[in-house]
mmCIF file of C-alpha atoms in Angstrom:
data_model
loop_
_atom_site.group_PDB
_atom_site.id
_atom_site.type_symbol
_atom_site.label_atom_id
_atom_site.label_comp_id
_atom_site.label_asym_id
_atom_site.label_seq_id
_atom_site.Cartn_x
_atom_site.Cartn_y
_atom_site.Cartn_z
ATOM 1 C CA MET A 123 33.567 163.022 -3.237
ATOM 2 C CA SER A 124 34.582 162.964 0.265
ATOM 3 C CA GLU A 125 33.292 164.117 3.479
ATOM 4 C CA ALA A 126 35.459 164.103 7.177
ATOM 5 C CA LYS A 127 32.964 164.696 9.663
ATOM 6 C CA MET A 128 33.655 167.039 12.403
ATOM 7 C CA ASN A 129 32.516 167.491 16.257
ATOM 8 C CA PRO A 130 30.533 170.778 16.914
ATOM 9 C CA ALA A 131 31.998 170.555 20.661
ATOM 10 C CA ASN A 132 35.746 171.782 19.099
ATOM 11 C CA LEU A 133 34.382 174.470 17.566
ATOM 12 C CA PRO A 134 36.574 176.900 18.690
ATOM 13 C CA ASP A 135 35.213 179.325 21.408
ATOM 14 C CA ALA A 136 34.456 182.314 18.796
ATOM 15 C CA TYR A 137 31.290 180.280 18.546
ATOM 16 C CA ASN A 138 28.389 180.442 21.007
ATOM 17 C CA LYS A 139 27.672 176.997 22.457
ATOM 18 C CA ASP A 140 24.222 178.162 23.711
ATOM 19 C CA GLU A 141 23.060 178.532 20.619
ATOM 20 C CA LEU A 142 24.408 174.521 19.298
ATOM 21 C CA GLU A 143 22.949 172.564 21.974
ATOM 22 C CA GLY A 144 20.143 171.012 21.502
ATOM 23 C CA GLN A 145 21.129 171.829 16.921
ATOM 24 C CA ALA A 146 21.986 169.078 15.137
ATOM 25 C CA TYR A 147 25.203 169.978 12.844
ATOM 26 C CA THR A 148 26.551 168.680 10.373
ATOM 27 C CA ASP A 149 30.239 169.874 9.495
ATOM 28 C CA THR A 150 31.802 168.994 6.149
ATOM 29 C CA LEU A 151 35.919 168.718 4.761
ATOM 30 C CA SER A 152 35.567 167.180 1.845
ATOM 31 C CA PHE A 153 37.812 167.217 -1.836
ATOM 32 C CA ASP A 154 37.084 167.302 -5.014
ATOM 33 C CA ASP A 155 38.864 163.828 -7.567
ATOM 34 C CA SER A 156 40.405 166.244 -8.941
ATOM 35 C CA VAL A 157 42.099 167.600 -6.043
ATOM 36 C CA ILE A 158 43.109 163.800 -5.521
ATOM 37 C CA GLU A 159 44.094 163.628 -8.783
ATOM 38 C CA LYS A 160 46.174 166.716 -8.707
ATOM 39 C CA ILE A 161 48.361 165.414 -5.270
ATOM 40 C CA ALA A 162 48.734 162.526 -6.999
ATOM 41 C CA GLY A 163 50.048 164.212 -9.992
ATOM 42 C CA ILE A 164 52.625 166.568 -8.299
ATOM 43 C CA THR A 165 53.654 163.518 -5.841
ATOM 44 C CA ALA A 166 54.384 161.244 -8.996
ATOM 45 C CA ARG A 167 56.136 163.407 -11.585
ATOM 46 C CA GLU A 168 58.685 163.598 -8.474
ATOM 47 C CA ILE A 169 59.951 159.795 -8.554
ATOM 48 C CA PRO A 170 63.291 159.372 -10.835
ATOM 49 C CA GLY A 171 62.443 157.037 -13.510
ATOM 50 C CA ILE A 172 59.123 158.323 -14.192
ATOM 51 C CA LEU A 173 58.950 160.413 -17.716
ATOM 52 C CA ASP A 174 55.581 161.267 -17.787
ATOM 53 C CA MET A 175 51.812 160.803 -17.524
ATOM 54 C CA LYS A 176 50.202 159.583 -20.239
ATOM 55 C CA GLY A 177 46.571 161.761 -20.746
ATOM 56 C CA ASN A 178 44.175 161.460 -23.397
ATOM 57 C CA PHE A 179 43.335 163.417 -26.659
ATOM 58 C CA MET A 180 41.663 165.900 -24.899
ATOM 59 C CA THR A 181 44.361 166.554 -22.756
ATOM 60 C CA GLY A 182 46.591 166.979 -25.284
ATOM 61 C CA ILE A 183 44.672 169.545 -26.923
ATOM 62 C CA THR A 184 43.596 171.323 -23.042
ATOM 63 C CA GLU A 185 47.799 171.286 -23.102
ATOM 64 C CA ASN A 186 48.279 173.312 -26.587
ATOM 65 C CA PHE A 187 45.788 175.921 -24.443
ATOM 66 C CA THR A 188 47.147 176.331 -21.292
ATOM 67 C CA SER A 189 50.684 177.873 -20.290
ATOM 68 C CA GLY A 190 52.385 174.806 -18.963
ATOM 69 C CA PRO A 191 51.212 170.916 -18.263
ATOM 70 C CA ASN A 192 48.750 168.958 -17.111
ATOM 71 C CA VAL A 193 49.644 167.869 -13.219
ATOM 72 C CA THR A 194 46.817 165.874 -14.120
ATOM 73 C CA LYS A 195 47.045 164.218 -16.957
ATOM 74 C CA GLY A 196 46.926 160.348 -17.096
ATOM 75 C CA ILE A 197 46.035 160.046 -13.913
ATOM 76 C CA SER A 198 41.982 159.719 -12.443
ATOM 77 C CA ALA A 199 40.742 159.213 -9.003
ATOM 78 C CA GLU A 200 37.371 158.095 -7.628
ATOM 79 C CA VAL A 201 36.882 159.153 -3.102
ATOM 80 C CA LYS A 202 34.617 157.223 -1.991
ATOM 81 C CA GLU A 203 33.687 158.255 1.891
ATOM 82 C CA ARG A 204 37.107 157.952 3.435
ATOM 83 C CA ASP A 205 38.670 155.730 0.913
ATOM 84 C CA VAL A 206 40.308 156.639 -2.840
ATOM 85 C CA SER A 207 41.859 154.505 -5.489
ATOM 86 C CA ILE A 208 44.330 155.972 -7.816
ATOM 87 C CA ASP A 209 44.872 155.006 -12.015
ATOM 88 C CA VAL A 210 47.813 156.584 -13.320
ATOM 89 C CA LYS A 211 48.953 155.559 -17.293
ATOM 90 C CA LEU A 212 52.732 156.393 -17.137
ATOM 91 C CA ILE A 213 55.987 156.719 -18.800
ATOM 92 C CA LEU A 214 58.360 154.587 -17.991
ATOM 93 C CA GLU A 215 62.220 155.505 -17.979
ATOM 94 C CA PHE A 216 64.149 153.243 -20.380
ATOM 95 C CA GLY A 217 66.419 151.276 -17.568
ATOM 96 C CA ALA A 218 63.968 152.455 -14.474
ATOM 97 C CA SER A 219 62.444 148.892 -12.426
ATOM 98 C CA ALA A 220 58.833 149.582 -12.784
ATOM 99 C CA PRO A 221 58.092 146.934 -10.020
ATOM 100 C CA GLU A 222 60.615 149.563 -7.434
ATOM 101 C CA ILE A 223 59.105 152.974 -9.355
ATOM 102 C CA PHE A 224 55.580 151.198 -8.227
ATOM 103 C CA ALA A 225 56.326 150.560 -4.803
ATOM 104 C CA GLU A 226 57.563 154.149 -4.358
ATOM 105 C CA MET A 227 55.088 156.045 -6.513
ATOM 106 C CA LYS A 228 52.666 154.051 -3.788
ATOM 107 C CA ASP A 229 54.714 154.768 -0.390
ATOM 108 C CA ARG A 230 55.250 158.492 -1.614
ATOM 109 C CA VAL A 231 51.452 158.542 -2.842
ATOM 110 C CA ARG A 232 49.693 157.206 0.940
ATOM 111 C CA SER A 233 51.513 159.480 2.495
ATOM 112 C CA GLN A 234 50.961 162.651 1.141
ATOM 113 C CA LEU A 235 47.349 162.383 0.624
ATOM 114 C CA GLN A 236 47.059 160.964 4.242
ATOM 115 C CA GLN A 237 48.902 164.345 5.022
ATOM 116 C CA MET A 238 47.371 166.645 3.514
ATOM 117 C CA THR A 239 43.537 164.941 3.125
ATOM 118 C CA GLY A 240 43.668 162.316 6.168
ATOM 119 C CA LEU A 241 42.658 160.169 3.346
ATOM 120 C CA ASN A 242 43.566 156.673 2.848
ATOM 121 C CA LEU A 243 44.996 155.135 -0.468
ATOM 122 C CA ARG A 244 42.766 152.133 -1.052
ATOM 123 C CA GLU A 245 44.287 151.028 -4.520
ATOM 124 C CA LEU A 246 46.749 152.011 -6.546
ATOM 125 C CA ASN A 247 46.560 150.974 -10.131
ATOM 126 C CA VAL A 248 49.158 152.365 -12.648
ATOM 127 C CA ARG A 249 49.775 151.361 -16.680
ATOM 128 C CA VAL A 250 53.392 151.943 -17.731
ATOM 129 C CA VAL A 251 52.244 152.739 -21.451
ATOM 130 C CA ASP A 252 55.331 153.464 -22.899
ATOM 131 C CA VAL A 253 59.119 153.162 -22.210
ATOM 132 C CA MET A 254 61.340 155.186 -23.449
ATOM 133 C CA THR A 255 65.344 156.821 -22.927
ATOM 134 C CA ARG A 256 65.232 160.500 -21.978
ATOM 135 C CA LYS A 257 67.445 161.730 -24.870
ATOM 136 C CA GLU A 258 64.107 160.144 -26.649
ATOM 137 C CA TYR A 259 61.801 162.149 -24.380
ATOM 138 C CA ASP A 260 63.075 165.323 -24.436
ATOM 139 C CA LYS A 261 63.614 165.751 -27.846
ATOM 140 C CA GLN A 262 59.595 164.757 -27.956
ATOM 141 C CA SER A 263 59.145 167.448 -25.690
ATOM 142 C CA ARG A 264 60.935 170.115 -27.232
ATOM 143 C CA ASP A 265 59.360 169.545 -30.939
ATOM 144 C CA SER A 266 56.141 169.094 -28.926
ATOM 145 C CA ARG A 267 56.416 172.165 -27.793
ATOM 146 C CA GLU A 268 57.370 173.828 -31.059
ATOM 147 C CA ASN A 269 53.977 172.306 -32.968
ATOM 148 C CA ASN A 270 52.011 174.296 -29.811
ATOM 149 C CA ALA A 271 54.308 177.010 -30.795
ATOM 150 C CA TYR A 272 53.082 177.472 -34.457
ATOM 151 C CA ARG A 273 49.768 176.448 -34.203
ATOM 152 C CA GLN A 274 49.502 179.962 -31.922
ATOM 153 C CA GLY A 275 51.233 181.726 -33.792
ATOM 154 C CA ASN A 276 54.482 181.757 -31.900
ATOM 155 C CA PRO A 277 57.099 180.466 -34.263
ATOM 156 C CA PRO A 278 60.825 179.856 -31.917
ATOM 157 C CA ARG A 279 62.665 182.510 -32.888
ATOM 158 C CA ALA A 280 66.542 181.418 -34.464
ATOM 159 C CA TYR A 281 69.060 182.719 -32.299
#
């Protein structure tokens, strides 16, 4: 977890400064790794050319029992002091430029992390684990949703 120290002299006037004199305070602002993963995941999914993130077996099971997609799927983050390292596994849309997407992801994630947390992106590692056309991906997603519905006892209705 990351900790950002705050100066007690900058506390709101509601605090009695006489009581603060001579006492050591350590105020902290910290972020769980999962928060950083969520920020990176939401930001990355907004980039054209990224079809999805690729999770592991457990994220697949988790998605089967939740109401929506897991935005941290395929993303792991580590926070040390004020620096963040992020690893991403993604599915690239066929025809998209991986180097351009990488550069855009790095810029967007760095900016969003800095703005929301004050933390610095020290390292971004992206691994392209699959390439698909949009049509292939949409079909695979639709088939997966239908299979999950059957497993949960809610087969799709025929119209």
